[in-house]
PDB file of C-alpha atoms in Angstrom:
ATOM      1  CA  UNK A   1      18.385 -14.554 -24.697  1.00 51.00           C
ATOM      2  CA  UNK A   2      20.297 -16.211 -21.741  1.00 57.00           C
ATOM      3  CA  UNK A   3      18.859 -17.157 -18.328  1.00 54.00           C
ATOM      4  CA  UNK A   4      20.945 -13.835 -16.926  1.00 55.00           C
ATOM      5  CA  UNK A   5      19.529 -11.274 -19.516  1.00 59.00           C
ATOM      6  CA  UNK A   6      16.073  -9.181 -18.749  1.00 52.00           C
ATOM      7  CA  UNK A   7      14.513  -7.720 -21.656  1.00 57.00           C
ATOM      8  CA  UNK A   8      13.351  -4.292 -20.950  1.00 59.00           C
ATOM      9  CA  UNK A   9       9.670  -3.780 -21.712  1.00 61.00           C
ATOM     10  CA  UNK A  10       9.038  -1.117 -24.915  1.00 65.00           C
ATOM     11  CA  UNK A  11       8.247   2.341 -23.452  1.00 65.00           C
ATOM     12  CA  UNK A  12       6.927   5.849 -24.244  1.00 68.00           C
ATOM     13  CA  UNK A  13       9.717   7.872 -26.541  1.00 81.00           C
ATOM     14  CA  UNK A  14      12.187   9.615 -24.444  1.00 83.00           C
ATOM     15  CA  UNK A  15      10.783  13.313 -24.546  1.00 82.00           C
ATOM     16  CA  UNK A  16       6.929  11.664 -23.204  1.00 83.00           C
ATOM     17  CA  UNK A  17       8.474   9.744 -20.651  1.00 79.00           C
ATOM     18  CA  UNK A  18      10.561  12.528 -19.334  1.00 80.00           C
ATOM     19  CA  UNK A  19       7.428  15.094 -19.518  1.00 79.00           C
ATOM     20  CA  UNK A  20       5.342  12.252 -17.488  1.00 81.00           C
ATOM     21  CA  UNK A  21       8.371  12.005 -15.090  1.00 80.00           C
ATOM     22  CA  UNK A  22       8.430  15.793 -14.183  1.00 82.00           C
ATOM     23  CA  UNK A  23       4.662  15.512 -14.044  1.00 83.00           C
ATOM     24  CA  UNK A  24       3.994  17.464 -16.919  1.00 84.00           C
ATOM     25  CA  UNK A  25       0.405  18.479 -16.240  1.00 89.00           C
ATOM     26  CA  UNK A  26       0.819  20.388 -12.583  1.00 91.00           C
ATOM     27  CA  UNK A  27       4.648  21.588 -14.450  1.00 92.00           C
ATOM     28  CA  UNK A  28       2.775  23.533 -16.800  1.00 93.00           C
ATOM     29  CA  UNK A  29       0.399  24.663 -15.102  1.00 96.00           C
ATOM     30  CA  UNK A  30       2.309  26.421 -12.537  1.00 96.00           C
ATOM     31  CA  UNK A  31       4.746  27.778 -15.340  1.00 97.00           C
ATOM     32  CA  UNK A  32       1.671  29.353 -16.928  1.00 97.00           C
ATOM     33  CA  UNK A  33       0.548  31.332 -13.912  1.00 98.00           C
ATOM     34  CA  UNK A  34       4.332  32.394 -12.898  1.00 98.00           C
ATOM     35  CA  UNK A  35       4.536  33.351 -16.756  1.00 97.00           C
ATOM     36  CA  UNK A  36       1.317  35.326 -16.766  1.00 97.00           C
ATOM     37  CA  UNK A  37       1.907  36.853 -13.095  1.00 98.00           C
ATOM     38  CA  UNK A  38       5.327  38.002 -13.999  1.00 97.00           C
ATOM     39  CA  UNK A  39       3.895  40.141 -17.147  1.00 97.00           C
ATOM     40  CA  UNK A  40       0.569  41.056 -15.175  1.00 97.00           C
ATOM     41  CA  UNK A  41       3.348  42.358 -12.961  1.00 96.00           C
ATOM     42  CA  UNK A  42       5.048  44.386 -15.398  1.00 96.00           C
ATOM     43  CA  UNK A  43       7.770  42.692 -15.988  1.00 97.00           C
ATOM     44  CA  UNK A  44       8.782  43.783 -20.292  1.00 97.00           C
ATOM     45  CA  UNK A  45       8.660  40.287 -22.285  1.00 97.00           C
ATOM     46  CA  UNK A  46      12.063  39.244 -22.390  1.00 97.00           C
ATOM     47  CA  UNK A  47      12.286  39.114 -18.638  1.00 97.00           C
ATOM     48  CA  UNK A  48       8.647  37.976 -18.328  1.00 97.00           C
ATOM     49  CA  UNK A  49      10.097  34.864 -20.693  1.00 97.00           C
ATOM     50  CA  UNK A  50      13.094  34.158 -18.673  1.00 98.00           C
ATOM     51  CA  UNK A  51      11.146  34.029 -15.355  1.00 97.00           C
ATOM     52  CA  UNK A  52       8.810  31.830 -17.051  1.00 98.00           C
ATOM     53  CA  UNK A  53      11.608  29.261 -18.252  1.00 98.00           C
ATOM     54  CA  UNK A  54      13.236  29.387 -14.978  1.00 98.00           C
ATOM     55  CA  UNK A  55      10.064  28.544 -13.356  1.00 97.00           C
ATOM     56  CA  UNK A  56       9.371  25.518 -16.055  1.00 96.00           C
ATOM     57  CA  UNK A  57      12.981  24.430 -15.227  1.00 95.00           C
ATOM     58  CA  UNK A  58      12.567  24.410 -11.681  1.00 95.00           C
ATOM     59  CA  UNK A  59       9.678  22.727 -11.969  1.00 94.00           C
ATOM     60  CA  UNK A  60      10.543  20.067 -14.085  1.00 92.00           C
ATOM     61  CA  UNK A  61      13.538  19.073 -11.780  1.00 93.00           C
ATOM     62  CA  UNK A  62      11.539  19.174  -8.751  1.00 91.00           C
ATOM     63  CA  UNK A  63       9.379  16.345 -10.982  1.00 88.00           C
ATOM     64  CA  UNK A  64      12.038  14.295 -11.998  1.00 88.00           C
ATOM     65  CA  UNK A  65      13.888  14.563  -8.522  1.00 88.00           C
ATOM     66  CA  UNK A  66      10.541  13.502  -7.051  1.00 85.00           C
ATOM     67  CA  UNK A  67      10.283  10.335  -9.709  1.00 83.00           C
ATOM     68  CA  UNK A  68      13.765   9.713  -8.943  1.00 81.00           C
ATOM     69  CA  UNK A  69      13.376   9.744  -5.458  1.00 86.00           C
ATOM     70  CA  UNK A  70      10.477   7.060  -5.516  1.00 81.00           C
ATOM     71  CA  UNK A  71      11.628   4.654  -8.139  1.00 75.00           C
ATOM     72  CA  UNK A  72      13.001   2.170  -5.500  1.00 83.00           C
ATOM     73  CA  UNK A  73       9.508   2.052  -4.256  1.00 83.00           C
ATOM     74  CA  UNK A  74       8.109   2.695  -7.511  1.00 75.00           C
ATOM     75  CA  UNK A  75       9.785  -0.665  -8.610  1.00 79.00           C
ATOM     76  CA  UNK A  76       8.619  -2.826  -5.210  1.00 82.00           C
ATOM     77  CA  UNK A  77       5.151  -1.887  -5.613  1.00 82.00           C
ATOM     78  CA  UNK A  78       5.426  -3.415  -9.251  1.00 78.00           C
ATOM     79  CA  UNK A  79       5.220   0.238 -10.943  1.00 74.00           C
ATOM     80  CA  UNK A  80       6.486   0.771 -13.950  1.00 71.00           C
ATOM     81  CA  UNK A  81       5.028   4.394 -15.197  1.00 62.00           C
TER      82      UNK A  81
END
């Protein structure tokens, strides 16, 4: 290793890091409610299921454009999750 090179510290697999990036927790959550609202609301499966993934989609982006948003001061506060 030169004086130039960094070597990057091991991390979580890629799938884990990405589902602790979206904040997976509050993500699922809310996908669970807008999954069970949409068929309390009598919405027939297929279309209860595609609300559902396009509320899990929405709010996984909104996660990982909130991470991606705060990395720079993510990285000056010396945060690395």
């Amino acid at each position: 290793m030169t004086a130039g090179e960094v070597r990057a510290r091991p991390g979580p697999p890629t799938a884990l890091a990405l589902l602790t990036a979206a904040h997976g927790g509050p993500a699922l959550a809310v996908t669970a409610v807008a999954g069970l609202l949409a068929l309390r609301g009598g919405l027939r499966l297929p279309e209860a299921a595609a609300v559902t993934a396009a509320v899990l989609a929405g709010q996984l982006t909104i996660g990982w454009g909130n991470d991606l948003r705060d990395l720079s001061r993510d990285r000056a506060a010396g945060r690395a999750g």
